[in-house]
Phi, psi and omega in degrees: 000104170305138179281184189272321180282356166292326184302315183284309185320299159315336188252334177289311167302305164293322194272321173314310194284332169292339195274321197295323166315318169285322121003288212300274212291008183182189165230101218286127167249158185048044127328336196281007199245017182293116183125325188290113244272346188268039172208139185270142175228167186076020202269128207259152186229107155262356203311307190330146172292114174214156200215098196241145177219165191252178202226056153048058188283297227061193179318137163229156170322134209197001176242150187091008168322156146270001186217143171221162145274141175243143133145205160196146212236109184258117195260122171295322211254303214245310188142187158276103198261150170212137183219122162275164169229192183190117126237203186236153194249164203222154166250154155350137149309344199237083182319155210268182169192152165234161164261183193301139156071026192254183196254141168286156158255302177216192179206097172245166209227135171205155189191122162275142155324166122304131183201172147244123204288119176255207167318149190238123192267196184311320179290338189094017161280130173254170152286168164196161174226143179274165185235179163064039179204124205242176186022134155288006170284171184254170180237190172215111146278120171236141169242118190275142190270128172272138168305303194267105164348117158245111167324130163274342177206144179285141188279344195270346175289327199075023194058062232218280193248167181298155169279122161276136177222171199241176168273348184307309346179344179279036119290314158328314198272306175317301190304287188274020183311148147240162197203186176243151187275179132013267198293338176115003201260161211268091186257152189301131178056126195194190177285135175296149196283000159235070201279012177340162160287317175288110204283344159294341168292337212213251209289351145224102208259146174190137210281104205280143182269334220275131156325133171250116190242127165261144170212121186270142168254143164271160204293346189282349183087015203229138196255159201198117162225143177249138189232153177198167207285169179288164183181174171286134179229099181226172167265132204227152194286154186278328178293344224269311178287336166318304184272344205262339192260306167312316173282326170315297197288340166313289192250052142083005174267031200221015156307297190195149165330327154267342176277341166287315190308317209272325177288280179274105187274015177107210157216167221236136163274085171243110170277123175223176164297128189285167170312305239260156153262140004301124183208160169084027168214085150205160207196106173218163193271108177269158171260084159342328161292009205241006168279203193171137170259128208232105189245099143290126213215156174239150190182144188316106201314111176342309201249031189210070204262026194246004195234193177254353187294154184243177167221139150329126173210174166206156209246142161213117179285128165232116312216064188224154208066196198277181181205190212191128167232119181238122198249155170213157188251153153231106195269143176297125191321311167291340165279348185281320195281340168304310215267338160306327215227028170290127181245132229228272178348301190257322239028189211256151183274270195265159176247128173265129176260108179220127176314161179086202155260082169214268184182171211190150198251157185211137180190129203229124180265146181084357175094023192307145167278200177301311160319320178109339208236149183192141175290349185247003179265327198294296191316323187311284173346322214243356120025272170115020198304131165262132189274131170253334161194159185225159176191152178234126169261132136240138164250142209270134163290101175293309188302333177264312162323296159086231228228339189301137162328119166248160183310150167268333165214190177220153181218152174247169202189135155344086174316288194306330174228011155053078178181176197271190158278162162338316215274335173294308186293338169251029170256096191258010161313123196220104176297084217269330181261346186211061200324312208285354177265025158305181185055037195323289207278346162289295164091216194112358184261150205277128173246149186272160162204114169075024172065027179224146193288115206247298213200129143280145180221132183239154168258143168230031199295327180260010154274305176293007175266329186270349191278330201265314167297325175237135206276322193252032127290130190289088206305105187281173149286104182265143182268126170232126194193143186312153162230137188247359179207115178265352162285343183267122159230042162246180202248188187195151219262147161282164169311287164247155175305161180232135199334302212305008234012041165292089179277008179190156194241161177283136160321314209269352167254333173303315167305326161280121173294320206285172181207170186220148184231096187259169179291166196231180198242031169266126173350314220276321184327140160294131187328309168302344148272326185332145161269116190235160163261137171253132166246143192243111195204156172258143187249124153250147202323000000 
């Protein structure tokens, strides 16, 4: 005979595990009626009216990413990404001094991947494996001294706001590039500054997995090796810094930091397809900010100004302040006629989500007008439904997709007032080992089968209790577009407005090169692809 108190202990246990359970997947509204005999519950809603079309970006704003692309990326479903960078280069908090006369020996440029440190074997060679570095072909890397002046703040302006530059923008940089002459000195288009004999620095360059170990000798014959994570490694010309750094503190430009900035305007990343095959599909997202140019120099010894003896010393530059990513698409025919022939009205059978100066999807629920306002939200409204969860799944088109990279999430968002939903602020989940995948229960993460991408599903659950619960909420418009960071949620100005009247983007789809191709919400997709919204509501009697 089971007892009465086993029975409550069990019954305590169950309702715990059911709350938690709710809890986990969703944010229940009008839990409190649970038992009550007047309410229908689980009751499933596909009806709402939703309306998604794709969007145009064109150029977008691009400087000052914490993440950039180098490389070039060829996508079957999208096209050609080719991504040049631009920065600017910094001195020592502590302006550099020589003593008379001293010599550069070399100049290396070194900015690590992402990677991960794996096994080290019996020699002390470790592994790594890179993240963020898509294809093993080479490119031809030049890196060129830039020319063209980057403003901290714009004059049109009164200086007032930051100067924006955009991706469209490689010509400026094309146009004014320098480069060294013969003798090393810094002339308009000149040789490019990674001018190594080895040809994985330049003409067939390619984002190498390998520990990188150096080993120097000293005048003593005595051997010295520095090993560091993989990362771009090149030797840069010496005479070209001989004259541009040595001769700069000669003439007084190497004071500070704005008067250096405007004498060296930094350097220029420029990528094409290499000769050699394979070549012309690799791509990786790098932090630029985390390199340095290391200009090793010999120069008469501080403390011996009566001999010829010399001492080693070194300058190390760093790859900071402001910058610039410029990308250009070469687009696929299918992909240009979705965005031409995009209906804002019926809406579109797919939506291309695409990274970059690329396109972005807009989807309006309840049938909304032009206005903001709709006759099927006010009927939602007059229900009285308690919402228990809403979700929008899009599913991704495999047949348009193939083989091509996709985004690991997506994110949705407030169009209209360029800010996230409810359901992001009131999402406090946090993956500690893997930031960008926080907001766990907003979700927007790709989920797999056979290692391939079947569906994003975002919850909205507390944007539809309130759109449906207060009367005096505005049914906005929502943005939909790949994200490389979901803690990041500020925008950046489009070039030009987009038919939708958009001016501006999340930063954080400006940063994903990649894209995805979901079923769309036009009638004609079959109801089992269809982007339809589902709600989850308690009905009462």
């Amino acid at each position: 005979m089971i007892s009465k108190k086993l029975i409550q202990y069990t019954s305590v246990a169950v309702l715990a595990l059911s709350l938690f359970s709710c809890d986990k997947d969703f944010n229940t509204i009008g839990g409190n009626v649970i038992g009550d005999d007047h309410f229908q519950f689980g009751i499933k809603d596909y009806e709402a009216t939703v309306t998604a079309f794709n969007q145009d970006l064109g150029a977008v704003q691009t400087n000052n990413l914490t993440i950039n692309p180098l490389g070039i990326y060829h996508n079957t479903t999208f096209g050609k990404t080719t991504a040049h960078f631009v920065t600017q280069v910094t001195l020592p908090t502590t302006a550099p001094t020589f003593n008379p006369e001293p010599v550069i020996k070399d100049v290396i440029l070194y900015i690590p991947y992402f990677s991960t440190k794996g096994t080290t074997n019996a020699e002390g060679v470790a592994t790594y494996e890179l993240d963020s570095v898509y294809g093993t072909s080479k490119l031809k890397l030049s890196v060129f001294e830039n020319g063209y002046f980057l403003r901290d703040f714009d004059p049109n302006t009164q200086f007032a706001q930051a100067q924006k530059y955009y991706s469209d923008q490689f010509s400026d940089f094309e146009n004014n590039k320098r480069g060294a002459a013969a003798d090393g000195t810094s002339i308009p288009h000149g040789e490019r500054l990674n001018n190594d004999a080895n040809v994985a620095q330049n003409d067939q360059f390619f984002f190498n997995p390998a520990e990188i170990s150096v080993t120097t000798v000293d005048d003593e014959g005595e051997e010295t090796t520095t090993k560091s994570a993989p990362g771009i490694y090149l030797k840069l010309n010496k005479d070209f810094f001989q004259k541009k750094i040595i001769g700069g503190y000669d003439q007084n430009k190497l004071v500070n930091n704005n008067v250096f900035k405007d004498y060296f305007r930094g350097l220029y990343f420029k990528v094409e397809a290499s000769d050699v095959e394979p070549n012309g599909n690799a791509l990786a997202m790098i932090n630029f900010s985390g390199g340095k140019i290391t200009i090793n120099y010999e120069q008469q010894d501080d403390n011996d100004e009566t001999t010829d003896t010399t001492e080693d010393k070194t300058l190390e530059l760093t790859l900071t302040g402001n910058t610039v990513s410029l990308t250009s698409q070469e687009r696929t025919t299918n992909y240009s006629n979705a965005l031409t022939s995009a209906d804002a009205a019926q809406g579109d059978e797919r939506l291309y989500i695409n990274g970059g100066a690329g396109s972005m999807a807009v989807i309006d629920l309840f049938g909304r007008n032009e206005d903001g306002e709709s006759a099927e939200l006010e009927q939602y409204r007059a229900n009285g439904w308690l919402i228990n969860e809403a979700n929008l799944t899009f599913r991704i088109d495999r047949d348009a997709m193939g083989n091509n990279k996709e985004p690991d999430r997506i994110y949705l968002y407030d169009l209209d007032n360029k800010r996230p939903l409810f359901d992001y602020y009131n999402d406090f989940t946090v993956n500690s080992s893997k930031p960008k995948y926080g907001k766990l229960v907003h979700d927007g993460i790709i989920k797999l089968e056979d290692e391939k991408g079947v569906t994003y599903k975002i919850r909205i659950t507390n944007h539809i209790a309130n759109l449906l619960k207060n009367a005096d909420s505005t049914n906005v418009r929502l943005g939909l577009v790949v994200t490389e960071a979901i803690g990041n949620i500020g925008n950046y100005n489009l070039k030009n407005q987009s038919l939708a009247g958009i001016k501006e983007v999340p930063i954080a789809s400006i940063m994903n090169p990649f894209g995805t191709v979901l079923y769309g919400s036009k009638s004609s997709v079959p109801l089992d692809q269809r982007l339809r919204l589902e709600i989850y509501y308690t009905k009462p009697d």
